[in-house]
Short mmCIF file of C-alpha atoms in Angstrom, two decimals:
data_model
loop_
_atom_site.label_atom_id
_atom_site.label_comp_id
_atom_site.label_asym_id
_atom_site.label_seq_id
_atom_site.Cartn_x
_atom_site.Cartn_y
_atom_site.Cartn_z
CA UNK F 1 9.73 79.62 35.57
CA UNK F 2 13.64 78.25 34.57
CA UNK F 3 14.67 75.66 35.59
CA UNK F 4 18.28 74.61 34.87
CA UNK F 5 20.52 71.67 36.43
CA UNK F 6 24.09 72.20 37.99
CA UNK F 7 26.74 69.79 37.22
CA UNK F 8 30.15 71.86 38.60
CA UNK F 9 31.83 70.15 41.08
CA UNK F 10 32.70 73.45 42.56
CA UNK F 11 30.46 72.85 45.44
CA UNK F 12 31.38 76.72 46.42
CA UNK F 13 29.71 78.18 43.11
CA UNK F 14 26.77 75.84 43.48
CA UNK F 15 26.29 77.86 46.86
CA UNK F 16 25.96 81.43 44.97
CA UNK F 17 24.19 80.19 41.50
CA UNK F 18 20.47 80.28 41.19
CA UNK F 19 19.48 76.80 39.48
CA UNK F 20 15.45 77.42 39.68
CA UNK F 21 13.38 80.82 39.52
CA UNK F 22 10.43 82.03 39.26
CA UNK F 23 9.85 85.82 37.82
CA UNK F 24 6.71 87.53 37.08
CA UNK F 25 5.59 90.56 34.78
CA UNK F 26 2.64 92.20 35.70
CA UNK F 27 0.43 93.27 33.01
CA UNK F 28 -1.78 96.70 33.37
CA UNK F 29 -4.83 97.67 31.64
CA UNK F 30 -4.19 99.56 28.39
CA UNK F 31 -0.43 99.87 28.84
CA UNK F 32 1.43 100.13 25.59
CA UNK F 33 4.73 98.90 27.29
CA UNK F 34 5.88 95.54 28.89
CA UNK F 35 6.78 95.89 32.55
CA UNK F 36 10.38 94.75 33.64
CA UNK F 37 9.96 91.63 35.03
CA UNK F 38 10.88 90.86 38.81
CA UNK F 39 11.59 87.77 40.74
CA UNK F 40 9.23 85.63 42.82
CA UNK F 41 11.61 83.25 44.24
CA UNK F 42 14.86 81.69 43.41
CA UNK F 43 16.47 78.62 44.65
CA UNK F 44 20.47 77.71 44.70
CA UNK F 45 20.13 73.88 45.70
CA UNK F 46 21.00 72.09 42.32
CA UNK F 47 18.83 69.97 40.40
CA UNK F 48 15.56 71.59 41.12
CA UNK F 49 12.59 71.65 38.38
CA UNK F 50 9.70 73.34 38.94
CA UNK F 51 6.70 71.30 37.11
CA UNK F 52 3.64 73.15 37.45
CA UNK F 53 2.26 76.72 38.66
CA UNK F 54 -0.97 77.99 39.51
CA UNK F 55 -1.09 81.47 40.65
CA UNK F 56 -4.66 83.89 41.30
CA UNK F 57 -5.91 86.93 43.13
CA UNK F 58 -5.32 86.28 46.64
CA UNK F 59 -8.70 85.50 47.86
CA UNK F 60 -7.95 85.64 51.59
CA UNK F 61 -5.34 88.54 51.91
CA UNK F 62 -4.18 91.24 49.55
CA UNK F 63 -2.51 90.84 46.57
CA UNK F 64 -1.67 87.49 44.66
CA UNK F 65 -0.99 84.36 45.56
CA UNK F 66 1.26 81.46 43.49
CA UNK F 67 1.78 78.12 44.54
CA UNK F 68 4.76 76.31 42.46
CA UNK F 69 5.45 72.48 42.61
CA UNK F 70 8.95 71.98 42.93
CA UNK F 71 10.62 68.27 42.21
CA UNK F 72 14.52 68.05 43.38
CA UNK F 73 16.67 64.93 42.58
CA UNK F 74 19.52 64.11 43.99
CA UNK F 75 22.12 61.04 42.80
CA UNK F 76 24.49 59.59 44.68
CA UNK F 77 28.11 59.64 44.13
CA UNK F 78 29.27 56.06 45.62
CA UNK F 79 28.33 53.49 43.34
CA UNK F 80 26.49 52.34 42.77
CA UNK F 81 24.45 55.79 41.36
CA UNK F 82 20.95 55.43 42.98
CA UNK F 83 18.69 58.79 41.67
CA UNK F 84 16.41 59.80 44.64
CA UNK F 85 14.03 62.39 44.62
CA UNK F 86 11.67 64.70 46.75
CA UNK F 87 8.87 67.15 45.93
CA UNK F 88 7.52 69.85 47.61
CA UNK F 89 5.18 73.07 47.23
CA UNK F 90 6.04 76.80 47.70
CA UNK F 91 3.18 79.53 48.40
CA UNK F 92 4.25 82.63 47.70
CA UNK F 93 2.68 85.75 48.17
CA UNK F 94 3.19 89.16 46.95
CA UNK F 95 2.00 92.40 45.55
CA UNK F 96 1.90 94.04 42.08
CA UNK F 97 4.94 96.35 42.68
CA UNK F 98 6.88 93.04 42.74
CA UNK F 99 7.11 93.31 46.81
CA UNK F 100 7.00 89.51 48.63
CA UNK F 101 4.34 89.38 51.18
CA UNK F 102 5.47 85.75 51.85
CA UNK F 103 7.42 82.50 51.12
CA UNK F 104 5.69 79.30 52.68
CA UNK F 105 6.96 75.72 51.91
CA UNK F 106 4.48 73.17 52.04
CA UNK F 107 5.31 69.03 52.39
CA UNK F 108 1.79 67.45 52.37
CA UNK F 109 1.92 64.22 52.69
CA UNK F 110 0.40 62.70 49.88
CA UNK F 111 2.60 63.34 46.97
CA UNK F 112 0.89 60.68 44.42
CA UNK F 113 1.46 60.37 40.65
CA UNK F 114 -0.29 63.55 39.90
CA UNK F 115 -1.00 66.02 42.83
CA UNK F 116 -2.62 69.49 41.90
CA UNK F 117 -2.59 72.28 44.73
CA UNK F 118 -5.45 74.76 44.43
CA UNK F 119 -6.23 77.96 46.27
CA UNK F 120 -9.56 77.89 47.84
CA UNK F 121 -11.86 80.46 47.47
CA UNK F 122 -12.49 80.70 51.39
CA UNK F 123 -8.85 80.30 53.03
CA UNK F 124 -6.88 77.40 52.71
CA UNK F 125 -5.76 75.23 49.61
CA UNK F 126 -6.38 71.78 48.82
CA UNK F 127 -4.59 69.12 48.00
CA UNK F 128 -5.78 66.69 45.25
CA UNK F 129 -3.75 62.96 44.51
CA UNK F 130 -5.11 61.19 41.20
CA UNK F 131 -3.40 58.17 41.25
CA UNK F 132 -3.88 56.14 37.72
CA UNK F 133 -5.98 52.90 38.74
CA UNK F 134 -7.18 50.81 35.51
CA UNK F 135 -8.81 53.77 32.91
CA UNK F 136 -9.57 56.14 35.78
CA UNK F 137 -8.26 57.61 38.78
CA UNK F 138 -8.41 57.43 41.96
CA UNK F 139 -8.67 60.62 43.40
CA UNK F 140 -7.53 61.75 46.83
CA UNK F 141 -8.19 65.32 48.42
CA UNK F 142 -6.84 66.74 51.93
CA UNK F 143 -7.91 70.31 52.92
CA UNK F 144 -5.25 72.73 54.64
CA UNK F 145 -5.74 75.85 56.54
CA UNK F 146 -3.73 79.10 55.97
CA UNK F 147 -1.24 77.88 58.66
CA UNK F 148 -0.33 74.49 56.63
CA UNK F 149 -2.27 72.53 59.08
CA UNK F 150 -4.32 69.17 58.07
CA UNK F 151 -8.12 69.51 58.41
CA UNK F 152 -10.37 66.98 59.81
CA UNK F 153 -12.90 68.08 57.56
CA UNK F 154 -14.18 64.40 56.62
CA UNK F 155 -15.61 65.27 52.85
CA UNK F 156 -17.25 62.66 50.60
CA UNK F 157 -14.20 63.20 47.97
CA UNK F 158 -11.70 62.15 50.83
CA UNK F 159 -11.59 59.44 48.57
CA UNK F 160 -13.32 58.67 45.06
CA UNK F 161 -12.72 57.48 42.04
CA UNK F 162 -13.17 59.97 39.25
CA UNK F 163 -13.30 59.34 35.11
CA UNK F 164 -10.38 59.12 32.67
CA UNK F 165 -9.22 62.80 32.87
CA UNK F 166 -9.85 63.30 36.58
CA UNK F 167 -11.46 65.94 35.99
CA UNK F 168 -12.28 68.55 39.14
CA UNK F 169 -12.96 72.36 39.57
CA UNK F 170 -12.79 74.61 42.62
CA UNK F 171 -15.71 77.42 41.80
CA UNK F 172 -15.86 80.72 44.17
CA UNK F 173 -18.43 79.49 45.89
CA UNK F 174 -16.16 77.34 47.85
CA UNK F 175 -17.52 74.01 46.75
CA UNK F 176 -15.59 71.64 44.51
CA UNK F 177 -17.09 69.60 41.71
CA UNK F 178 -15.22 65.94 40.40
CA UNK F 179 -16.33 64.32 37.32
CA UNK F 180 -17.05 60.38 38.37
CA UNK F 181 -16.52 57.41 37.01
CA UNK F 182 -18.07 57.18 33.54
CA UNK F 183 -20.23 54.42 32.06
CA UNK F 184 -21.12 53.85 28.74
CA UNK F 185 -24.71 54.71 29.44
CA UNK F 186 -24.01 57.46 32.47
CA UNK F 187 -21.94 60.22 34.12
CA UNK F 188 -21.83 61.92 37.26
CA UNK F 189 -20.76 64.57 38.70
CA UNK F 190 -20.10 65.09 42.49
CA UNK F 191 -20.48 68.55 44.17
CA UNK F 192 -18.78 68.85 48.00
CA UNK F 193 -18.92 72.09 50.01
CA UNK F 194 -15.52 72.53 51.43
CA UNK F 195 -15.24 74.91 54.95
CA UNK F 196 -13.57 78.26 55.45
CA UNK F 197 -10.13 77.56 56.22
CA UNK F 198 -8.90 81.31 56.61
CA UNK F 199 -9.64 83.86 60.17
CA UNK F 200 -12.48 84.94 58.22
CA UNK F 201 -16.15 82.90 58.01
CA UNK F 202 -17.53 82.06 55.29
CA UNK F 203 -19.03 85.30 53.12
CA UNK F 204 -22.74 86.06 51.82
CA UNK F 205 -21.21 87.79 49.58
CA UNK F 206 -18.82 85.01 47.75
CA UNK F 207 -16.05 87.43 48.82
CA UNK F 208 -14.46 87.26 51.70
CA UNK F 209 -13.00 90.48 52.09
CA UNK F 210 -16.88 91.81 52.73
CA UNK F 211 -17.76 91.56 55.67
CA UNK F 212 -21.23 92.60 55.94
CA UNK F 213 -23.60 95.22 53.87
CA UNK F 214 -26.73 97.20 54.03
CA UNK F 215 -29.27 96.29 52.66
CA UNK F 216 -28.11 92.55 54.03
CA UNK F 217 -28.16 89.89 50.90
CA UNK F 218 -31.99 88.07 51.05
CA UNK F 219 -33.11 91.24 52.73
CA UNK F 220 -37.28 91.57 51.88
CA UNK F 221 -38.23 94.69 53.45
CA UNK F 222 -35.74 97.53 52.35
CA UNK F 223 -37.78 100.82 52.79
CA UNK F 224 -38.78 102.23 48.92
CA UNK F 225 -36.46 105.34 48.07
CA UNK F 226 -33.79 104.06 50.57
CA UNK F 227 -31.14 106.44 49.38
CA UNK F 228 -27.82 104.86 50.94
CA UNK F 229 -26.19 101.67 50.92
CA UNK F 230 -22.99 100.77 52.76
CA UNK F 231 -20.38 98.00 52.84
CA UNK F 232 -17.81 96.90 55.53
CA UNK F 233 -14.49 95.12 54.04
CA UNK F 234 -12.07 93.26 56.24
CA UNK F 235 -9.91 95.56 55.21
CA UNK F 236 -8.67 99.39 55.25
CA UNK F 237 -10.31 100.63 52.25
CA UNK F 238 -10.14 104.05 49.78
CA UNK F 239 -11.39 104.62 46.69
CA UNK F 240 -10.09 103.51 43.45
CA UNK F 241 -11.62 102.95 39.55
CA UNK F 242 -14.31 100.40 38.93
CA UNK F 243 -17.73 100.38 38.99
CA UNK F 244 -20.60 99.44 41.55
CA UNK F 245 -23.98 98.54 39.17
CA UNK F 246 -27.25 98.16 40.89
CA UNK F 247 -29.67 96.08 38.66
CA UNK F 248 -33.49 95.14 39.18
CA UNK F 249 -34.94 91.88 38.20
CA UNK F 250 -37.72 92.75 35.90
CA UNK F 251 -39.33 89.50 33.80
CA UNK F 252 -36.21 87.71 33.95
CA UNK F 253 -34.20 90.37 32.72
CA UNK F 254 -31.79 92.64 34.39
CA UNK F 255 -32.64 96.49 33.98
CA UNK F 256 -29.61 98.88 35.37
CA UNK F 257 -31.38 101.01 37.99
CA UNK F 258 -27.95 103.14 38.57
CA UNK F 259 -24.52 102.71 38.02
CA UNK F 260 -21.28 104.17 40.41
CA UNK F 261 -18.15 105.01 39.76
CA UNK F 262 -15.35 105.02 42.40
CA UNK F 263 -13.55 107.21 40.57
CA UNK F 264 -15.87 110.13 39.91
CA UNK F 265 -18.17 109.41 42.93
CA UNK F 266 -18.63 112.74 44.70
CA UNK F 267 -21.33 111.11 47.14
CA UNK F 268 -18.89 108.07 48.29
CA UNK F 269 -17.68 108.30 51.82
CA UNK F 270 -15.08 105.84 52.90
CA UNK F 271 -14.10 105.53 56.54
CA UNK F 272 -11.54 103.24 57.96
CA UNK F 273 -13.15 99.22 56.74
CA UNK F 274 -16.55 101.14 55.36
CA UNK F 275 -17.77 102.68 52.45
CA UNK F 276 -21.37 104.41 52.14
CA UNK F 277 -22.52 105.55 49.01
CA UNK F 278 -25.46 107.95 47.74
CA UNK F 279 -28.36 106.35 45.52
CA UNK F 280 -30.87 108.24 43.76
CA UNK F 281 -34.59 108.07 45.15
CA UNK F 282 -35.28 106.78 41.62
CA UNK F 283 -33.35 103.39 42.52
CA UNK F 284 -35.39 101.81 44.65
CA UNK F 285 -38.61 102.78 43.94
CA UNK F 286 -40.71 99.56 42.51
CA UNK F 287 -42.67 97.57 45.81
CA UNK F 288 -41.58 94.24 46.27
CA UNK F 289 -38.90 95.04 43.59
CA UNK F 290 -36.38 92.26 43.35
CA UNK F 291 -32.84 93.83 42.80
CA UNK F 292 -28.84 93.02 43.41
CA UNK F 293 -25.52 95.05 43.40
CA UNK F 294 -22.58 93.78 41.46
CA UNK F 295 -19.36 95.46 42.28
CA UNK F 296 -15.99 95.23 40.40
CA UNK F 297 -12.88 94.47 41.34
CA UNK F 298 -10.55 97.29 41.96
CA UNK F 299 -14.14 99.35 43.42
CA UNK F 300 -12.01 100.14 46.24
CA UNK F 301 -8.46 99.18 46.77
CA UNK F 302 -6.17 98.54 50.11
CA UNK F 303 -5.51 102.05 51.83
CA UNK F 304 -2.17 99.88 53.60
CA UNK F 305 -0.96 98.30 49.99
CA UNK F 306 -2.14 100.24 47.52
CA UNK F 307 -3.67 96.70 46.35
CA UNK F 308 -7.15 96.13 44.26
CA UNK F 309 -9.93 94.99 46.45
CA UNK F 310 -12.18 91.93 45.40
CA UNK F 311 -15.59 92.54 44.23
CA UNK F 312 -18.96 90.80 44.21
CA UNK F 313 -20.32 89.02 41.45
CA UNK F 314 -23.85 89.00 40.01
CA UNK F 315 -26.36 87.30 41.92
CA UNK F 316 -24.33 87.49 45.11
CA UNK F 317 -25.92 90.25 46.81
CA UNK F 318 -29.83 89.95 46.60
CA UNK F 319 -32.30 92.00 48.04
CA UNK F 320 -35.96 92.98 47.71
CA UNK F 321 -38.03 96.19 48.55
CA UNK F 322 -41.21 96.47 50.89
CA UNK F 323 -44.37 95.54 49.02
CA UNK F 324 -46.17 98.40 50.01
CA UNK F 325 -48.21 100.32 48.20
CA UNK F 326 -49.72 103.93 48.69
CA UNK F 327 -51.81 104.60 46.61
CA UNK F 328 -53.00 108.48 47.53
CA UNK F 329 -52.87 110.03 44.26
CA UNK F 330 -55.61 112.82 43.69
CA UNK F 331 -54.12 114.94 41.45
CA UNK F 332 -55.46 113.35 38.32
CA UNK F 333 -53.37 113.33 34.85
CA UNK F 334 -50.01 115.10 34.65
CA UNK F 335 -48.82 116.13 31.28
CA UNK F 336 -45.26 117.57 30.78
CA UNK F 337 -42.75 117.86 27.74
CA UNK F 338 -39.36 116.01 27.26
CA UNK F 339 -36.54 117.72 25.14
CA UNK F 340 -34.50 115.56 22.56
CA UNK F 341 -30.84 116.02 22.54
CA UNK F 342 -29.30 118.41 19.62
CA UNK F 343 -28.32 115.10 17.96
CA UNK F 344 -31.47 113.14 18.69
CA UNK F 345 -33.54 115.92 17.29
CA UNK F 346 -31.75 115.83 13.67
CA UNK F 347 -32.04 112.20 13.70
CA UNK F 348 -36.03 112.70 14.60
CA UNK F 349 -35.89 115.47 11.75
CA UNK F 350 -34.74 113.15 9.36
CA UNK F 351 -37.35 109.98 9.94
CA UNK F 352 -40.84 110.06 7.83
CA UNK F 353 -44.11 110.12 9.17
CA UNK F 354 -44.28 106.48 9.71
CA UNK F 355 -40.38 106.62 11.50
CA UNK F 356 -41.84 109.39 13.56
CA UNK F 357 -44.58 107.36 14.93
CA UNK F 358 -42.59 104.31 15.69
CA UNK F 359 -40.07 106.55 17.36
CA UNK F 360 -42.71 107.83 19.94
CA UNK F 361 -44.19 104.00 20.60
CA UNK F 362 -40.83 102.81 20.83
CA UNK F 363 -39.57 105.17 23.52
CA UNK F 364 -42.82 104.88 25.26
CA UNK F 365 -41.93 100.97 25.67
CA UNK F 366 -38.84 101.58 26.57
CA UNK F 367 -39.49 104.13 29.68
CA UNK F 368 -41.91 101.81 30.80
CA UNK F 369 -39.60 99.13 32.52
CA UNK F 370 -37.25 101.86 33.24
CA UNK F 371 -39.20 104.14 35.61
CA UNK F 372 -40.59 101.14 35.98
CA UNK F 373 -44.56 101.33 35.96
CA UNK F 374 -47.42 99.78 34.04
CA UNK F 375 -48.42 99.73 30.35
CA UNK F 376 -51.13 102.38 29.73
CA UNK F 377 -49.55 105.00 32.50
CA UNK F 378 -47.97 106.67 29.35
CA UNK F 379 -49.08 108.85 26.42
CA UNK F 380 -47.98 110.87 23.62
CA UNK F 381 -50.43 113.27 21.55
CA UNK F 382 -47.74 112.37 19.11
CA UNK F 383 -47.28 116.21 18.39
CA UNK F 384 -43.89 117.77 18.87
CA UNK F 385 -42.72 121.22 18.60
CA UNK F 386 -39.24 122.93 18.08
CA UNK F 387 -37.36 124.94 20.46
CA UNK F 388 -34.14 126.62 19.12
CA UNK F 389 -32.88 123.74 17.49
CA UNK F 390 -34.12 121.20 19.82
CA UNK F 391 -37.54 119.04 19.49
CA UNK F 392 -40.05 119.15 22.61
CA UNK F 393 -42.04 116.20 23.13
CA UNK F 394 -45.58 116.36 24.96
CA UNK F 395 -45.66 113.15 27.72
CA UNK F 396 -48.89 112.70 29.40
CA UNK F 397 -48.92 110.61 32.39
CA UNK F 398 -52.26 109.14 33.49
CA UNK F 399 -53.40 109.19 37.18
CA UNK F 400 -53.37 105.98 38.93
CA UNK F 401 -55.74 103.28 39.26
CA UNK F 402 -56.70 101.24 42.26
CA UNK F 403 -54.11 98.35 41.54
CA UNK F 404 -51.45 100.79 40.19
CA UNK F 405 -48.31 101.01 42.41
CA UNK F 406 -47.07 104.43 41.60
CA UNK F 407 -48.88 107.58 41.49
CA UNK F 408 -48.59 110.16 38.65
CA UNK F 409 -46.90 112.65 40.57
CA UNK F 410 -44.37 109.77 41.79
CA UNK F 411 -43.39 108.62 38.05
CA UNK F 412 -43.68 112.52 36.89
CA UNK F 413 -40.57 112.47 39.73
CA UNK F 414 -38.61 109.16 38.90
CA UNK F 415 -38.95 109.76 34.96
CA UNK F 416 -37.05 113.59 35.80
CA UNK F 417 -34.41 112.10 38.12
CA UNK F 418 -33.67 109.52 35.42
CA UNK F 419 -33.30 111.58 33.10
CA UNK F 420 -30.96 114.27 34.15
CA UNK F 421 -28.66 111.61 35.73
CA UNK F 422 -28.71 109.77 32.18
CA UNK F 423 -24.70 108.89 32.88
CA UNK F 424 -25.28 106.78 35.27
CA UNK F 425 -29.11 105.19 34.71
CA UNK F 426 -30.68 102.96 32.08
CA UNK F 427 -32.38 105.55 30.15
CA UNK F 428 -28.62 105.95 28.26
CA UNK F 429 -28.72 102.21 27.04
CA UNK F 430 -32.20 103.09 25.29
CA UNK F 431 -31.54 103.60 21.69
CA UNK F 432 -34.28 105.86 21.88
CA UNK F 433 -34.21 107.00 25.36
CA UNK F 434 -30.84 108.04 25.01
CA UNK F 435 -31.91 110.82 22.86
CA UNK F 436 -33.85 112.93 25.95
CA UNK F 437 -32.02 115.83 26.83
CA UNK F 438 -30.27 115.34 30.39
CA UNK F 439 -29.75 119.05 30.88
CA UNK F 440 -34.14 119.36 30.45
CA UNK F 441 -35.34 116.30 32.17
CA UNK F 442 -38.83 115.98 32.59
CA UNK F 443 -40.67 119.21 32.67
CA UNK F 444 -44.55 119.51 33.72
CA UNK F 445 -46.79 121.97 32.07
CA UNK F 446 -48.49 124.80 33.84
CA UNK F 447 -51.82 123.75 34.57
CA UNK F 448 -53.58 127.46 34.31
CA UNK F 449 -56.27 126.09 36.84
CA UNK F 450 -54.45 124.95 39.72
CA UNK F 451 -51.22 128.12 39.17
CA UNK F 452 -54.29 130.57 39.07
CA UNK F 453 -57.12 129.52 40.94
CA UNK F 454 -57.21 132.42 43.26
CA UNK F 455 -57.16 134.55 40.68
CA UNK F 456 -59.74 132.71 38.60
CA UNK F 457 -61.99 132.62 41.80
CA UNK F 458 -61.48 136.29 42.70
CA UNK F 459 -62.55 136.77 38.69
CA UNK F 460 -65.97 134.83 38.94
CA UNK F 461 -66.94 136.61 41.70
CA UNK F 462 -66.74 139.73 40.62
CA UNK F 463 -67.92 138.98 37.47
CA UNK F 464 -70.93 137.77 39.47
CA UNK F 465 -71.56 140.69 41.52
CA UNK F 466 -71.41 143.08 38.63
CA UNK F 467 -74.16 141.01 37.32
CA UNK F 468 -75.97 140.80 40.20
CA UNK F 469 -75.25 144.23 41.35
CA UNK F 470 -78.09 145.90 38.72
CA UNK F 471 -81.10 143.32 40.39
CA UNK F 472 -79.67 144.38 43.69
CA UNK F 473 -80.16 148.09 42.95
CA UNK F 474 -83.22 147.50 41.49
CA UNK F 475 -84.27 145.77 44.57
CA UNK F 476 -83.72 148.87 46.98
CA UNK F 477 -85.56 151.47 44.98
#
């Protein structure tokens, strides 16, 4: 912001000089050089000071969004020289090319000692008076829509008094916390929801440029190996350069299940306000697994502006799979071989017999909450083998047991699909996992029985005739 006061008394020039402006230089990710910067807004009427700014992501449109806090003072030239001054707020919105979108004034009414304007999360912006009363404040709010119009909203911090700093915060949720009056035993804090003040309701997804989703948030029966999801913006969307991470809740941890880019998404269809995107049947695979999707900002972007998109945060979008179990597996054991990268097989090369061991149990532990299944499923014979320069690993995989939810064959399946999309699953942020061979996978071992039976029965018989055949011969003479 500059500021500067004009004292010509060339009333002409005052016309055609800009006292007060506000510029901005956009900063980009990984640029080595400092934009130009451009102007925001710029105001010829002397004796202007701007004396605060608060400026974000514009929650409810595209773009950003500044408000300033303009004082202007005027002093009269009769004597005698009263000083009189006014204040008042401009919202300004515009994009990162340095285009204006917007130029609002705003007069609220309550212009106390200390007013703060915020941007709220949901549409709107509030306006907060702390008025010094004693060692605390008394603090004021009034809500205001998108149009500049006074809501009736009646909150319970219409009027409060808070501690010594005044302290308040606007979180995304839309609510607004205020830090009470203090004792010297005691402190408070007060939480108020505040209402959607934009042509949008209030979100699921603390982001209201989504619109709805698939699987909806606190959704409890999404179908196991559902292998789309979709989301519908308010907005014309295409793709941009960010990442969409879907993470399952496993013991109070959070275990990556996949991860999407935008950028290098081959499966990621956008069309007009909606995007659906490809999982693997791997994803969503665990019965009455609890999961969520966190996307990034910039995930898609405005196909009208050019403009980052809003994304959802952690916890935002929560969902759980159908607890059902089918339990049908008859196929017994399944043992297979994994292949260690070029790199993970010199480091396995290099480890002693007792680094070689811990090595097996350690990646053993680690697939485990991956695939996910339960401890015991998995074995090694802890016997490897070279191929080229690569080492082969034996896996066995042990058939499952009444209260088991996966079945041999399905893990033989996840473990594979994990595996050869390493890029974008957990088994890359294994520092043991990471080592399997993405171009191998998981490959099963040719069970002679079952690849040859008819062969092996055809065998036996004859075999049996030609033994019988001599007490059959014997028989006729």
């Amino acid at each position: 912001m500059t500021n500067r006061t004009f004292t010509s008394d060339n009333m002409l020039a005052a016309q055609f000089s800009e006292n007060a402006g506000i510029y901005a230089i956009m900063l980009g990710y990984n640029k080595q050089k400092t934009p130009q910067s451009f102007i925001l807004y710029q105001l010829t009427t002397p004796n202007i000071t701007f004396t605060s700014l608060y400026c974000s992501v514009d929650l409810v449109f595209i773009g950003h969004s500044c408000i300033a806090y303009a004082k202007r003072t005027q002093t009269t030239v009769v004597p005698p020289n009263t000083t009189n001054s006014d204040t008042f707020y401009v919202r300004i919105r515009f994009l990162s090319s340095g285009t204006i979108l917007s130029l609002d004034p705003m007069f609220p009414s309550n212009s106390g000692n200390l007013t703060d304007v915020r941007i709220l999360p949901f549409g709107g912006y509030a306006v907060i008076t702390r008025v010094y009363h004693g060692q605390n404040y008394n603090f004021t709010l009034d809500l205001y829509d998108e149009d500049g119009k006074l809501s009736k909203y009646d909150s319970p911090l219409k009027q409060t008094t808070a501690n010594f700093d005044g302290a308040f915060g606007v979180l995304r949720n839309n609510s607004i916390l205020v830090a009470l009056n203090e004792t010297t035993t005691s402190w408070q804090i007060l939480l108020a929801d505040l209402p959607p003040l934009s042509q949008y309701n209030k979100s699921d997804y603390g982001n209201i440029h989504v619109r709805e989703a698939y699987p909806p948030t606190n959704f409890m029966y999404l179908p196991l190996n559902t292998n789309t999801i979709n989301i519908t913006f308010n907005v014309l969307i295409s793709l941009s350069d960010a990442n969409l991470v879907i993470y399952q809740k496993i013991n109070n941890k959070f275990v990556l299940r996949q991860l999407i880019n935008s950028k290098n998404c081959n499966n990621c269809i956008t069309s007009g306000e909606n995007i659906t995107l490809n999982v693997l049947n791997c994803t969503f695979n665990d019965p009455g697994g609890h999961y969520f999707i966190q996307m990034d900002n910039n995930f898609v972007k405005s196909d009208v502006y050019n403009e980052p998109v809003l994304g959802i945060d952690k916890n935002m979008w929560n969902f759980q799979t159908n607890n059902i179990t089918e339990n049908t597996d008859n196929s017994g054991d399944i043992r297979g071989i994994l292949r260690l990268t070029t790199f993970g097989s010199r480091y396995f090369q290099e480890l002693n017999d007792s680094g070689k061991h811990d090595f097996f149990v350690t990646l053993i532990d680690q697939l485990i909450p991956m695939i996910p299944t339960e401890k015991g499923r998995l074995g090694f014979s802890y016997r490897h083998q070279h191929s080229s320069s690569n080492i082969l690993i034996s896996l066995l995989i042990h058939e499952a047991k009444d209260n088991e939810k996966l079945t041999a064959a399905n893990i033989k399946d996840y473990l594979h699909q994990l595996i050869i999309n390493k890029a974008f699953t957990v088994i890359s942020m294994g520092n043991v996992t990471n080592f399997l061979d993405e171009s191998y996978g998981f490959q099963q071992s040719q069970d002679i029985g079952k690849n040859h039976s008819a062969l092996i029965t055809i065998v036996i018989m004859t075999f049996i005739i030609l033994l019988l055949l001599p007490f059959i011969l014997n028989f006729k003479h």
